[in-house]
Amino acid sequence: MTRPFPFPQLGYSLTEVDGFLLCRRPGCRQCAGSPEFVPLHWDCFEIFRTQSSIDWDDVLCRLWVAASWRTPWRGASPMCFPIDAARSSSLKALCSICKLPQLHRLPLELLQMVQSYSEHALMWRGALAFDLAAHISNKTPSGLTTMPLKDIFFWEREKQLQVTSSQSLPLIRITVDSIGISKIERISPQAYKGECYSSRVYVVEQEQAVFKCKVQFKDGFSRLELASSSPLSPPAIWNTPDPPDLQLCRAYERKSLSQYQRFFAVEVTSIRGITFFFSSRQLYAIHIHRSGGLSALSSFQRLPPRRRRSVSWCYLPITNQDRILVLGVRTLPNQHINILVRMEKAGDLIIGQYMSSPAEDRCLGWHAPITLVYGEPQEGQPVPYFGAYCQPPTRKFPKRLQAYKPKSFPISEETCFSMASLEGLQSVEVFYDQDGQHCRGMLLYYQNGGCRAVGQCRIHVDSSKQFLQPSQICFRTNSLRGNGHVVLYNVQVDWRADSHRHEEKGWACQPLDGILVFWYTHNSSFMAIEK
Ligand SMILES: [Zn+2]
Ligand SMILES: [Zn+2]
């Protein structure tokens, strides 16, 4: 154990802790050869220590297994499972220690909401540390055993192991949850069925691919030991038990495809929307919006602090009356990327930072139902893989998405562009920045059931206001001086259905026809109406 230290920033640091250099460089070769380590919050550790009722050396030993075996093999990227401290059996005790007895009496659903707004609070971490201490103290430790992965027919945490017979099924599936590997089983090949989870992940491999891997068992837990001499890259990790065949996915792939690749399959028919995070012309993160799910803030917070300061939130709304017909990408040789979407009702959308030069379009999926498949980026890196999986298309290749040519181009480089028709509107939701005055983005709902987003719509993050059946749009664009010669803009918007006058100067009131264009960066918004 080392002394406590502040968690290092991404990259290589010169801070030495008890003779060890801290390093958070993704894929660092030097680290791969150094002793294994597990970072623990100091305060969580203190709680754990005071709550454990067994011999200190023994506690450390068992804590090491519980903590390091959470990753299914050494070097696997962190899984970031949603934590469910609201269900913790220690929460009641902790609430009374913290003099918050009412909190524990809340219904589970409300408790989970409170937790989602204070995810990293000591209260929740402390409850989990209590649970772990109780679990470890009450268990009889077992010795370490190791066996080849190919010899295992079935194993489930805390259950008996079954070894393979001579004629075994060809695939091995490993299930991993927030505690570590929970199940190892032999399966026959299965087609992708659209079953996706956020609380567990799966590794599915052919027996030959993991021939040299071994499995360690101790204290009811298990962990994979990858063959160090194996030329094969570590197995892919999926959010579905029957991953789609990557050979059948059409995708945009960046060169630096990570060795430890984690893939997500998303059934786009079952989601409410997607937030794409763009910065420096590239896509840095993807957040899937599900009903009752977390806001995109949880994905934003996983970006490195420096990236957070320059990233734009680009939202794709998917109403329950609309669906994605075509998914694609538009790219430039400098890796500038836009996401292309054709919605049945909302029409064509080009999402990302504006491209002024001719670009290459690639259609990734055009036969519903489309499954979005993307790879989780290594920390600080852009999304390495963005693709679609669908049935072999019977329909012919869709016609090219037409890019709207805006007449204005107010903000300099790396500006996101969005546009929407002002005709056929049913209602509008306006999202405001912190001061509650300036519009960061808007959702325009149409009579045909479609919805388009302009600007940054940070759902459940920024305050918003609904305007029903508007007949006029009123707006005022203000220019501000940013750093150096950069001019920043902000926009005030009102949607009206009555005759009115504005007290302040500079407001333009317009009937609802033409195209609303909205340019934006993380800190600037500019709006115009073009006819
Ligand atoms: Zn390193
Ligand atoms: Zn007005």
Short mmCIF file of C-alpha atoms and ligand atoms in Angstrom, two decimals:
data_model
loop_
_atom_site.label_atom_id
_atom_site.label_comp_id
_atom_site.label_asym_id
_atom_site.label_seq_id
_atom_site.Cartn_x
_atom_site.Cartn_y
_atom_site.Cartn_z
CA MET A 1 0.00 0.00 0.00
CA THR A 2 1.19 3.49 -0.83
CA ARG A 3 0.55 6.75 0.95
CA PRO A 4 -2.56 8.64 -0.22
CA PHE A 5 -2.04 10.91 -3.24
CA PRO A 6 -4.21 13.12 -5.48
CA PHE A 7 -5.49 11.13 -8.46
CA PRO A 8 -3.19 11.95 -11.39
CA GLN A 9 -4.33 13.71 -14.56
CA LEU A 10 -4.31 11.87 -17.85
CA GLY A 11 -0.82 11.29 -19.28
CA TYR A 12 2.57 10.75 -17.74
CA SER A 13 3.25 12.49 -14.45
CA LEU A 14 6.47 13.07 -12.55
CA THR A 15 4.82 12.57 -9.19
CA GLU A 16 6.47 9.75 -7.31
CA VAL A 17 4.55 7.87 -4.66
CA ASP A 18 6.61 5.59 -2.43
CA GLY A 19 9.02 4.86 -5.27
CA PHE A 20 6.35 4.44 -7.97
CA LEU A 21 5.80 6.93 -10.78
CA LEU A 22 2.15 7.69 -11.44
CA CYS A 23 1.13 7.20 -15.04
CA ARG A 24 -2.20 7.36 -16.84
CA ARG A 25 -0.97 7.13 -20.41
CA PRO A 26 -3.35 4.81 -22.31
CA GLY A 27 -1.57 1.69 -23.55
CA CYS A 28 1.71 2.58 -21.76
CA ARG A 29 4.27 -0.19 -22.33
CA GLN A 30 6.32 0.60 -19.26
CA CYS A 31 3.26 0.25 -17.06
CA ALA A 32 2.44 -3.11 -18.63
CA GLY A 33 5.66 -4.48 -17.13
CA SER A 34 5.30 -2.85 -13.71
CA PRO A 35 3.61 -4.44 -10.67
CA GLU A 36 -0.17 -4.45 -10.79
CA PHE A 37 -1.96 -1.81 -8.75
CA VAL A 38 -5.52 -0.86 -7.83
CA PRO A 39 -6.42 2.73 -6.91
CA LEU A 40 -8.78 3.12 -3.94
CA HIS A 41 -10.36 6.27 -2.55
CA TRP A 42 -8.56 6.98 0.70
CA ASP A 43 -11.78 7.80 2.56
CA CYS A 44 -13.51 4.63 1.28
CA PHE A 45 -10.49 2.62 2.36
CA GLU A 46 -10.59 4.13 5.87
CA ILE A 47 -14.28 3.23 6.17
CA PHE A 48 -13.54 -0.27 4.93
CA ARG A 49 -10.67 -0.65 7.43
CA THR A 50 -12.71 0.42 10.45
CA GLN A 51 -15.60 -1.84 9.43
CA SER A 52 -13.56 -5.01 8.84
CA SER A 53 -13.53 -7.38 11.76
CA ILE A 54 -10.67 -9.70 10.81
CA ASP A 55 -6.88 -9.73 11.01
CA TRP A 56 -5.27 -6.82 9.14
CA ASP A 57 -2.94 -8.81 6.82
CA ASP A 58 -5.80 -11.11 5.97
CA VAL A 59 -8.05 -8.14 5.22
CA LEU A 60 -5.52 -6.64 2.83
CA CYS A 61 -5.09 -9.96 1.04
CA ARG A 62 -8.82 -10.42 0.54
CA LEU A 63 -9.33 -6.77 -0.40
CA TRP A 64 -6.66 -7.14 -3.07
CA VAL A 65 -8.50 -10.08 -4.66
CA ALA A 66 -11.88 -8.34 -4.43
CA ALA A 67 -10.53 -5.08 -5.87
CA SER A 68 -8.10 -6.26 -8.55
CA TRP A 69 -10.34 -9.09 -9.78
CA ARG A 70 -13.07 -6.61 -10.60
CA THR A 71 -11.33 -6.23 -13.94
CA PRO A 72 -11.76 -9.54 -15.77
CA TRP A 73 -8.05 -9.65 -16.65
CA ARG A 74 -5.07 -7.52 -15.90
CA GLY A 75 -5.05 -4.41 -18.10
CA ALA A 76 -8.73 -4.59 -19.12
CA SER A 77 -10.10 -1.06 -19.43
CA PRO A 78 -12.36 0.14 -16.57
CA MET A 79 -15.98 -0.87 -17.12
CA CYS A 80 -17.78 2.08 -15.45
CA PHE A 81 -20.89 0.13 -14.46
CA PRO A 82 -23.72 2.16 -12.96
CA ILE A 83 -23.39 1.98 -9.18
CA ASP A 84 -26.48 1.08 -7.25
CA ALA A 85 -25.68 2.22 -3.73
CA ALA A 86 -29.38 2.95 -3.20
CA ARG A 87 -29.90 -0.80 -2.75
CA SER A 88 -26.97 -1.14 -0.35
CA SER A 89 -27.83 -3.08 2.79
CA SER A 90 -25.64 -0.67 4.78
CA LEU A 91 -27.42 2.48 3.67
CA LYS A 92 -29.72 2.55 6.68
CA ALA A 93 -26.79 2.43 9.11
CA LEU A 94 -24.89 5.05 7.14
CA CYS A 95 -27.90 7.38 6.96
CA SER A 96 -28.22 7.33 10.73
CA ILE A 97 -24.45 7.98 11.18
CA CYS A 98 -24.74 10.96 8.80
CA LYS A 99 -27.87 12.14 10.63
CA LEU A 100 -29.97 11.80 7.47
CA PRO A 101 -32.48 9.16 8.59
CA GLN A 102 -35.19 10.52 6.25
CA LEU A 103 -33.04 9.76 3.20
CA HIS A 104 -33.20 6.05 3.82
CA ARG A 105 -37.00 6.15 4.04
CA LEU A 106 -37.37 7.46 0.47
CA PRO A 107 -38.80 5.04 -2.09
CA LEU A 108 -36.04 3.23 -3.99
CA GLU A 109 -36.76 5.10 -7.22
CA LEU A 110 -36.34 8.51 -5.56
CA LEU A 111 -33.26 7.32 -3.73
CA GLN A 112 -31.74 6.26 -7.05
CA MET A 113 -32.51 9.70 -8.49
CA VAL A 114 -30.82 11.42 -5.55
CA GLN A 115 -27.86 9.13 -6.08
CA SER A 116 -27.67 9.91 -9.80
CA TYR A 117 -27.31 13.61 -8.97
CA SER A 118 -24.57 12.99 -6.40
CA GLU A 119 -22.88 9.91 -7.82
CA HIS A 120 -19.47 10.43 -6.25
CA ALA A 121 -20.65 11.55 -2.82
CA LEU A 122 -18.98 9.80 0.12
CA MET A 123 -22.42 8.72 1.33
CA TRP A 124 -22.83 6.24 -1.55
CA ARG A 125 -19.20 5.18 -1.71
CA GLY A 126 -19.23 4.71 2.05
CA ALA A 127 -22.29 2.45 1.86
CA LEU A 128 -20.51 0.24 -0.69
CA ALA A 129 -17.36 0.17 1.47
CA PHE A 130 -19.54 -0.96 4.42
CA ASP A 131 -21.03 -3.73 2.24
CA LEU A 132 -17.63 -4.92 1.04
CA ALA A 133 -16.20 -4.96 4.56
CA ALA A 134 -19.15 -7.04 5.79
CA HIS A 135 -18.89 -9.40 2.82
CA ILE A 136 -15.16 -9.95 3.21
CA SER A 137 -15.29 -10.32 7.00
CA ASN A 138 -18.04 -12.93 6.87
CA LYS A 139 -16.43 -15.16 4.27
CA THR A 140 -14.07 -18.05 4.67
CA PRO A 141 -11.19 -17.53 2.26
CA SER A 142 -10.23 -20.30 -0.15
CA GLY A 143 -6.90 -21.14 -1.77
CA LEU A 144 -5.91 -20.05 -5.27
CA THR A 145 -6.58 -22.58 -8.04
CA THR A 146 -5.85 -22.19 -11.73
CA MET A 147 -7.14 -24.11 -14.74
CA PRO A 148 -7.19 -23.67 -18.53
CA LEU A 149 -10.23 -21.71 -19.75
CA LYS A 150 -10.93 -24.33 -22.43
CA ASP A 151 -11.49 -26.97 -19.72
CA ILE A 152 -14.36 -25.08 -18.11
CA PHE A 153 -17.89 -26.04 -19.13
CA PHE A 154 -19.77 -23.91 -16.62
CA TRP A 155 -18.87 -21.76 -13.65
CA GLU A 156 -20.91 -19.19 -11.80
CA ARG A 157 -19.71 -17.02 -8.90
CA GLU A 158 -20.13 -18.82 -5.56
CA LYS A 159 -21.20 -22.01 -7.38
CA GLN A 160 -19.59 -25.34 -8.29
CA LEU A 161 -17.39 -25.61 -11.33
CA GLN A 162 -18.20 -28.05 -14.16
CA VAL A 163 -15.44 -29.19 -16.50
CA THR A 164 -15.89 -29.81 -20.22
CA SER A 165 -16.68 -33.16 -21.74
CA SER A 166 -14.78 -34.27 -24.83
CA GLN A 167 -17.46 -32.95 -27.22
CA SER A 168 -18.00 -29.43 -26.09
CA LEU A 169 -19.76 -26.44 -27.56
CA PRO A 170 -17.44 -24.28 -29.70
CA LEU A 171 -17.87 -20.85 -28.06
CA ILE A 172 -16.92 -19.60 -24.62
CA ARG A 173 -18.97 -16.78 -23.09
CA ILE A 174 -17.73 -14.85 -20.06
CA THR A 175 -20.11 -12.54 -18.19
CA VAL A 176 -18.65 -9.67 -16.17
CA ASP A 177 -20.51 -7.44 -13.71
CA SER A 178 -19.45 -4.78 -11.22
CA ILE A 179 -17.84 -7.42 -8.97
CA GLY A 180 -15.85 -9.11 -11.74
CA ILE A 181 -16.39 -12.29 -13.76
CA SER A 182 -19.78 -13.68 -12.75
CA LYS A 183 -20.16 -16.56 -15.19
CA ILE A 184 -18.16 -18.68 -17.65
CA GLU A 185 -20.09 -20.96 -19.98
CA ARG A 186 -19.85 -22.94 -23.19
CA ILE A 187 -22.41 -21.97 -25.82
CA SER A 188 -23.28 -22.76 -29.42
CA PRO A 189 -23.15 -19.89 -31.96
CA GLN A 190 -26.14 -17.58 -31.59
CA ALA A 191 -27.43 -14.77 -33.77
CA TYR A 192 -27.52 -11.24 -32.35
CA LYS A 193 -30.93 -10.75 -30.75
CA GLY A 194 -30.82 -7.13 -29.65
CA GLU A 195 -30.45 -7.95 -25.96
CA CYS A 196 -28.34 -5.12 -24.48
CA TYR A 197 -27.37 -4.41 -20.86
CA SER A 198 -25.70 -1.60 -18.97
CA SER A 199 -24.98 -3.48 -15.75
CA ARG A 200 -22.95 -6.33 -17.24
CA VAL A 201 -20.69 -7.05 -20.19
CA TYR A 202 -19.81 -10.14 -22.19
CA VAL A 203 -16.82 -11.67 -23.88
CA VAL A 204 -17.65 -14.29 -26.50
CA GLU A 205 -14.76 -16.07 -28.17
CA GLN A 206 -14.03 -19.20 -30.17
CA GLU A 207 -12.21 -21.86 -28.20
CA GLN A 208 -9.10 -21.51 -30.42
CA ALA A 209 -8.87 -17.77 -29.73
CA VAL A 210 -8.55 -18.28 -25.98
CA PHE A 211 -6.77 -21.63 -26.12
CA LYS A 212 -3.87 -20.53 -23.94
CA CYS A 213 -5.88 -18.49 -21.43
CA LYS A 214 -6.13 -19.67 -17.86
CA VAL A 215 -8.66 -18.91 -15.16
CA GLN A 216 -7.78 -18.26 -11.54
CA PHE A 217 -10.27 -18.94 -8.75
CA LYS A 218 -10.12 -17.61 -5.21
CA ASP A 219 -12.61 -16.65 -2.49
CA GLY A 220 -15.53 -17.34 -4.84
CA PHE A 221 -14.17 -14.91 -7.46
CA SER A 222 -12.48 -15.71 -10.75
CA ARG A 223 -10.15 -13.94 -13.14
CA LEU A 224 -8.71 -14.55 -16.58
CA GLU A 225 -4.99 -14.85 -17.13
CA LEU A 226 -4.34 -13.95 -20.76
CA ALA A 227 -1.52 -15.85 -22.42
CA SER A 228 1.41 -13.42 -22.48
CA SER A 229 2.95 -15.07 -25.54
CA SER A 230 -0.30 -14.99 -27.50
CA PRO A 231 -0.10 -12.87 -30.65
CA LEU A 232 -3.85 -12.35 -30.50
CA SER A 233 -5.15 -9.11 -29.07
CA PRO A 234 -7.23 -9.33 -25.88
CA PRO A 235 -10.87 -10.30 -26.40
CA ALA A 236 -13.52 -7.73 -27.33
CA ILE A 237 -15.97 -6.79 -24.58
CA TRP A 238 -19.65 -6.30 -25.48
CA ASN A 239 -22.82 -5.06 -23.78
CA THR A 240 -24.77 -7.94 -25.33
CA PRO A 241 -24.55 -11.71 -24.69
CA ASP A 242 -24.73 -12.48 -28.44
CA PRO A 243 -22.53 -9.87 -30.13
CA PRO A 244 -23.16 -9.09 -33.79
CA ASP A 245 -20.43 -10.24 -36.15
CA LEU A 246 -18.10 -7.27 -36.66
CA GLN A 247 -17.41 -8.56 -40.18
CA LEU A 248 -21.04 -7.80 -41.00
CA CYS A 249 -20.96 -4.26 -39.57
CA ARG A 250 -20.24 -1.34 -41.85
CA ALA A 251 -18.20 1.12 -39.87
CA TYR A 252 -16.00 4.15 -39.71
CA GLU A 253 -12.78 3.03 -38.03
CA ARG A 254 -10.00 5.26 -36.79
CA LYS A 255 -6.47 3.99 -37.25
CA SER A 256 -5.69 3.78 -33.56
CA LEU A 257 -8.17 0.99 -32.86
CA SER A 258 -7.52 0.19 -29.24
CA GLN A 259 -6.19 -3.18 -28.27
CA TYR A 260 -8.62 -3.46 -25.40
CA GLN A 261 -11.73 -2.71 -27.35
CA ARG A 262 -15.08 -2.40 -25.71
CA PHE A 263 -18.09 -2.39 -28.02
CA PHE A 264 -21.65 -1.25 -27.52
CA ALA A 265 -24.62 -2.41 -29.58
CA VAL A 266 -27.62 -0.09 -29.41
CA GLU A 267 -31.09 -0.86 -30.74
CA VAL A 268 -31.98 2.57 -32.09
CA THR A 269 -35.71 1.75 -32.07
CA SER A 270 -35.71 1.54 -28.27
CA ILE A 271 -33.93 4.79 -27.39
CA ARG A 272 -35.03 8.42 -26.94
CA GLY A 273 -32.02 10.09 -28.48
CA ILE A 274 -28.24 10.28 -28.73
CA THR A 275 -25.86 13.02 -27.59
CA PHE A 276 -22.67 13.22 -29.64
CA PHE A 277 -19.76 15.11 -28.10
CA PHE A 278 -17.67 16.86 -30.75
CA SER A 279 -14.40 18.71 -30.30
CA SER A 280 -11.43 19.44 -32.62
CA ARG A 281 -13.53 18.13 -35.57
CA GLN A 282 -13.77 14.69 -33.99
CA LEU A 283 -16.29 12.65 -32.07
CA TYR A 284 -15.12 12.16 -28.48
CA ALA A 285 -18.05 10.47 -26.80
CA ILE A 286 -21.54 9.11 -27.39
CA HIS A 287 -24.33 9.12 -24.83
CA ILE A 288 -27.44 7.03 -25.38
CA HIS A 289 -30.63 8.50 -23.89
CA ARG A 290 -33.08 5.90 -22.57
CA SER A 291 -36.29 6.58 -20.72
CA GLY A 292 -35.44 6.86 -17.04
CA GLY A 293 -31.72 6.72 -17.80
CA LEU A 294 -28.96 9.10 -16.74
CA SER A 295 -28.46 12.45 -18.47
CA ALA A 296 -25.52 12.94 -20.83
CA LEU A 297 -23.70 14.62 -17.94
CA SER A 298 -22.51 11.16 -16.84
CA SER A 299 -20.76 10.68 -20.21
CA PHE A 300 -19.47 14.27 -20.27
CA GLN A 301 -17.86 13.81 -16.86
CA ARG A 302 -15.84 10.88 -18.14
CA LEU A 303 -14.05 13.15 -20.61
CA PRO A 304 -10.67 14.53 -19.46
CA PRO A 305 -11.05 18.05 -17.92
CA ARG A 306 -9.22 19.72 -20.82
CA ARG A 307 -11.56 18.14 -23.38
CA ARG A 308 -14.62 19.10 -21.35
CA ARG A 309 -13.74 22.76 -21.77
CA SER A 310 -14.03 22.62 -25.57
CA VAL A 311 -16.64 19.99 -26.32
CA SER A 312 -20.02 20.72 -27.96
CA TRP A 313 -23.09 18.65 -27.09
CA CYS A 314 -24.96 17.67 -30.26
CA TYR A 315 -28.28 16.01 -29.60
CA LEU A 316 -30.21 13.74 -31.96
CA PRO A 317 -33.82 13.43 -30.73
CA ILE A 318 -35.74 10.26 -31.67
CA THR A 319 -39.46 10.65 -30.94
CA ASN A 320 -41.62 7.57 -30.55
CA GLN A 321 -43.37 8.46 -33.81
CA ASP A 322 -40.13 8.69 -35.78
CA ARG A 323 -37.32 6.30 -36.69
CA ILE A 324 -33.86 6.25 -38.20
CA LEU A 325 -33.92 5.14 -41.84
CA VAL A 326 -30.29 5.73 -42.76
CA LEU A 327 -27.13 6.10 -40.69
CA GLY A 328 -23.83 7.23 -42.13
CA VAL A 329 -20.71 9.33 -41.73
CA ARG A 330 -19.23 12.21 -43.70
CA THR A 331 -15.46 12.45 -43.39
CA LEU A 332 -12.50 14.51 -44.57
CA PRO A 333 -8.94 13.14 -44.86
CA ASN A 334 -7.95 15.12 -41.73
CA GLN A 335 -10.33 12.85 -39.72
CA HIS A 336 -12.97 15.59 -39.49
CA ILE A 337 -16.19 13.62 -39.02
CA ASN A 338 -19.93 14.35 -39.17
CA ILE A 339 -22.71 11.89 -38.40
CA LEU A 340 -25.37 11.57 -41.10
CA VAL A 341 -28.89 10.55 -40.18
CA ARG A 342 -32.04 10.30 -42.26
CA MET A 343 -35.15 10.26 -40.07
CA GLU A 344 -38.49 9.15 -41.46
CA LYS A 345 -40.31 12.26 -40.17
CA ALA A 346 -37.63 14.78 -39.16
CA GLY A 347 -35.70 14.49 -42.43
CA ASP A 348 -31.96 14.58 -43.08
CA LEU A 349 -29.54 15.63 -40.34
CA ILE A 350 -25.83 16.35 -40.50
CA ILE A 351 -24.44 16.37 -36.98
CA GLY A 352 -21.07 17.79 -35.97
CA GLN A 353 -18.66 20.59 -36.73
CA TYR A 354 -19.27 22.26 -40.09
CA MET A 355 -17.35 21.06 -43.15
CA SER A 356 -16.75 23.71 -45.78
CA SER A 357 -14.80 21.49 -48.19
CA PRO A 358 -16.23 18.57 -50.20
CA ALA A 359 -16.25 15.43 -48.12
CA GLU A 360 -16.70 11.70 -48.55
CA ASP A 361 -20.00 10.16 -47.46
CA ARG A 362 -20.28 6.58 -46.26
CA CYS A 363 -23.56 4.88 -45.69
CA LEU A 364 -23.33 2.51 -42.72
CA GLY A 365 -26.89 1.23 -42.39
CA TRP A 366 -30.04 1.73 -44.45
CA HIS A 367 -32.25 -1.22 -43.68
CA ALA A 368 -34.36 -0.99 -40.53
CA PRO A 369 -34.01 -2.20 -37.85
CA ILE A 370 -30.58 -0.62 -37.57
CA THR A 371 -28.30 -1.50 -34.69
CA LEU A 372 -25.77 1.19 -33.86
CA VAL A 373 -22.39 -0.32 -32.96
CA TYR A 374 -19.63 1.81 -31.50
CA GLY A 375 -16.37 1.34 -29.68
CA GLU A 376 -15.59 3.00 -26.38
CA PRO A 377 -12.61 5.33 -26.76
CA GLN A 378 -9.49 4.95 -24.70
CA GLU A 379 -9.40 7.75 -22.17
CA GLY A 380 -8.86 11.09 -23.89
CA GLN A 381 -9.07 9.60 -27.41
CA PRO A 382 -11.84 10.00 -30.02
CA VAL A 383 -14.44 7.26 -30.56
CA PRO A 384 -12.46 4.58 -32.44
CA TYR A 385 -15.31 2.75 -34.14
CA PHE A 386 -18.72 3.95 -35.31
CA GLY A 387 -20.83 1.60 -37.36
CA ALA A 388 -24.14 -0.06 -38.01
CA TYR A 389 -25.32 -3.62 -38.13
CA CYS A 390 -28.46 -4.50 -40.07
CA GLN A 391 -29.95 -7.30 -42.10
CA PRO A 392 -28.42 -7.64 -45.57
CA PRO A 393 -30.05 -4.71 -47.40
CA THR A 394 -32.72 -5.47 -49.95
CA ARG A 395 -33.46 -1.83 -50.59
CA LYS A 396 -31.16 -0.02 -52.97
CA PHE A 397 -28.53 2.41 -51.71
CA PRO A 398 -30.20 5.59 -50.41
CA LYS A 399 -29.73 8.89 -52.19
CA ARG A 400 -27.05 11.21 -50.87
CA LEU A 401 -27.90 13.52 -47.99
CA GLN A 402 -28.05 17.08 -49.21
CA ALA A 403 -26.06 19.55 -47.16
CA TYR A 404 -27.86 22.84 -46.57
CA LYS A 405 -25.62 25.72 -47.69
CA PRO A 406 -26.01 28.42 -45.05
CA LYS A 407 -25.80 32.03 -46.17
CA SER A 408 -24.24 33.20 -42.91
CA PHE A 409 -20.98 31.94 -41.45
CA PRO A 410 -20.46 33.98 -38.32
CA ILE A 411 -18.28 31.95 -35.97
CA SER A 412 -14.77 30.96 -36.99
CA GLU A 413 -13.35 27.43 -37.09
CA GLU A 414 -14.70 24.27 -35.52
CA THR A 415 -18.26 25.46 -35.25
CA CYS A 416 -21.19 23.09 -35.18
CA PHE A 417 -24.00 23.81 -37.57
CA SER A 418 -27.65 22.86 -37.26
CA MET A 419 -30.78 23.90 -39.10
CA ALA A 420 -34.51 23.28 -39.00
CA SER A 421 -37.56 24.35 -40.94
CA LEU A 422 -39.92 26.76 -39.19
CA GLU A 423 -42.95 25.32 -40.97
CA GLY A 424 -45.35 22.76 -39.52
CA LEU A 425 -44.26 23.39 -35.92
CA GLN A 426 -46.30 22.05 -33.03
CA SER A 427 -44.18 23.11 -30.06
CA VAL A 428 -40.67 24.15 -29.11
CA GLU A 429 -38.50 23.46 -26.07
CA VAL A 430 -35.80 26.07 -25.42
CA PHE A 431 -32.68 25.20 -23.37
CA TYR A 432 -30.97 27.99 -21.44
CA ASP A 433 -27.43 28.51 -20.21
CA GLN A 434 -26.65 29.02 -16.49
CA ASP A 435 -27.99 32.60 -16.38
CA GLY A 436 -31.39 31.37 -17.59
CA GLN A 437 -31.48 34.17 -20.21
CA HIS A 438 -29.59 32.95 -23.22
CA CYS A 439 -30.62 30.12 -25.46
CA ARG A 440 -28.13 27.28 -25.85
CA GLY A 441 -30.34 25.12 -28.04
CA MET A 442 -33.89 24.22 -29.02
CA LEU A 443 -35.95 21.15 -29.80
CA LEU A 444 -38.48 21.81 -32.55
CA TYR A 445 -41.43 19.40 -32.53
CA TYR A 446 -43.39 19.12 -35.78
CA GLN A 447 -47.00 18.26 -36.48
CA ASN A 448 -45.88 15.14 -38.38
CA GLY A 449 -44.35 13.65 -35.20
CA GLY A 450 -40.73 14.45 -36.04
CA CYS A 451 -38.35 16.53 -33.94
CA ARG A 452 -35.15 18.40 -34.81
CA ALA A 453 -32.54 19.83 -32.47
CA VAL A 454 -30.67 23.08 -33.09
CA GLY A 455 -27.78 24.24 -30.91
CA GLN A 456 -26.87 22.41 -27.72
CA CYS A 457 -29.84 20.66 -26.11
CA ARG A 458 -28.51 19.38 -22.80
CA ILE A 459 -31.52 17.34 -21.72
CA HIS A 460 -32.05 17.26 -17.92
CA VAL A 461 -28.87 19.31 -17.47
CA ASP A 462 -29.87 22.85 -18.47
CA SER A 463 -33.17 24.47 -17.56
CA SER A 464 -35.72 24.50 -20.37
CA LYS A 465 -39.10 25.97 -21.24
CA GLN A 466 -41.89 24.72 -23.50
CA PHE A 467 -43.70 26.92 -26.02
CA LEU A 468 -46.92 25.46 -27.44
CA GLN A 469 -48.40 26.35 -30.83
CA PRO A 470 -46.18 29.38 -31.47
CA SER A 471 -46.90 31.63 -34.46
CA GLN A 472 -43.86 33.90 -34.26
CA ILE A 473 -40.21 33.58 -33.34
CA CYS A 474 -38.51 36.56 -31.69
CA PHE A 475 -34.75 36.61 -31.24
CA ARG A 476 -31.83 38.85 -30.52
CA THR A 477 -28.19 37.95 -31.19
CA ASN A 478 -25.56 39.73 -29.10
CA SER A 479 -21.85 39.82 -29.86
CA LEU A 480 -19.34 39.66 -27.04
CA ARG A 481 -15.59 39.81 -27.04
CA GLY A 482 -13.89 36.55 -26.15
CA ASN A 483 -10.17 35.93 -25.65
CA GLY A 484 -7.96 37.85 -28.10
CA HIS A 485 -9.75 38.70 -31.34
CA VAL A 486 -12.37 35.98 -31.04
CA VAL A 487 -15.92 37.28 -31.15
CA LEU A 488 -18.43 35.23 -29.19
CA TYR A 489 -22.18 35.42 -29.59
CA ASN A 490 -25.16 34.64 -27.50
CA VAL A 491 -28.81 34.45 -28.43
CA GLN A 492 -32.07 35.33 -26.71
CA VAL A 493 -35.18 33.66 -28.06
CA ASP A 494 -38.88 33.92 -27.44
CA TRP A 495 -41.72 32.08 -29.20
CA ARG A 496 -45.00 33.98 -29.26
CA ALA A 497 -48.56 33.50 -30.39
CA ASP A 498 -49.84 37.03 -29.67
CA SER A 499 -49.27 40.58 -30.91
CA HIS A 500 -46.59 42.23 -28.78
CA ARG A 501 -43.72 44.70 -28.60
CA HIS A 502 -40.27 44.31 -27.04
CA GLU A 503 -38.98 46.82 -24.50
CA GLU A 504 -35.33 46.19 -25.39
CA LYS A 505 -33.78 47.08 -28.71
CA GLY A 506 -32.47 44.56 -31.20
CA TRP A 507 -35.28 42.02 -31.15
CA ALA A 508 -36.50 40.67 -34.48
CA CYS A 509 -40.03 39.20 -34.63
CA GLN A 510 -40.63 36.86 -37.54
CA PRO A 511 -43.49 34.69 -38.75
CA LEU A 512 -42.82 30.96 -38.91
CA ASP A 513 -41.49 30.43 -42.39
CA GLY A 514 -38.02 29.84 -43.76
CA ILE A 515 -35.09 27.97 -42.25
CA LEU A 516 -33.73 28.53 -38.79
CA VAL A 517 -29.94 28.17 -38.81
CA PHE A 518 -28.06 27.83 -35.56
CA TRP A 519 -24.26 27.92 -35.29
CA TYR A 520 -22.66 26.94 -32.03
CA THR A 521 -19.55 26.01 -30.12
CA HIS A 522 -19.22 25.10 -26.45
CA ASN A 523 -19.37 28.80 -25.50
CA SER A 524 -20.94 30.64 -28.43
CA SER A 525 -24.32 30.55 -30.19
CA PHE A 526 -25.48 32.40 -33.30
CA MET A 527 -28.90 32.26 -34.88
CA ALA A 528 -30.41 33.48 -38.14
CA ILE A 529 -33.48 32.87 -40.25
CA GLU A 530 -32.87 32.27 -43.93
CA LYS A 531 -35.57 32.23 -46.59
ZN ZN B 1 2.98 4.28 -17.93
ZN ZN B 2 -41.34 39.59 -30.74
#
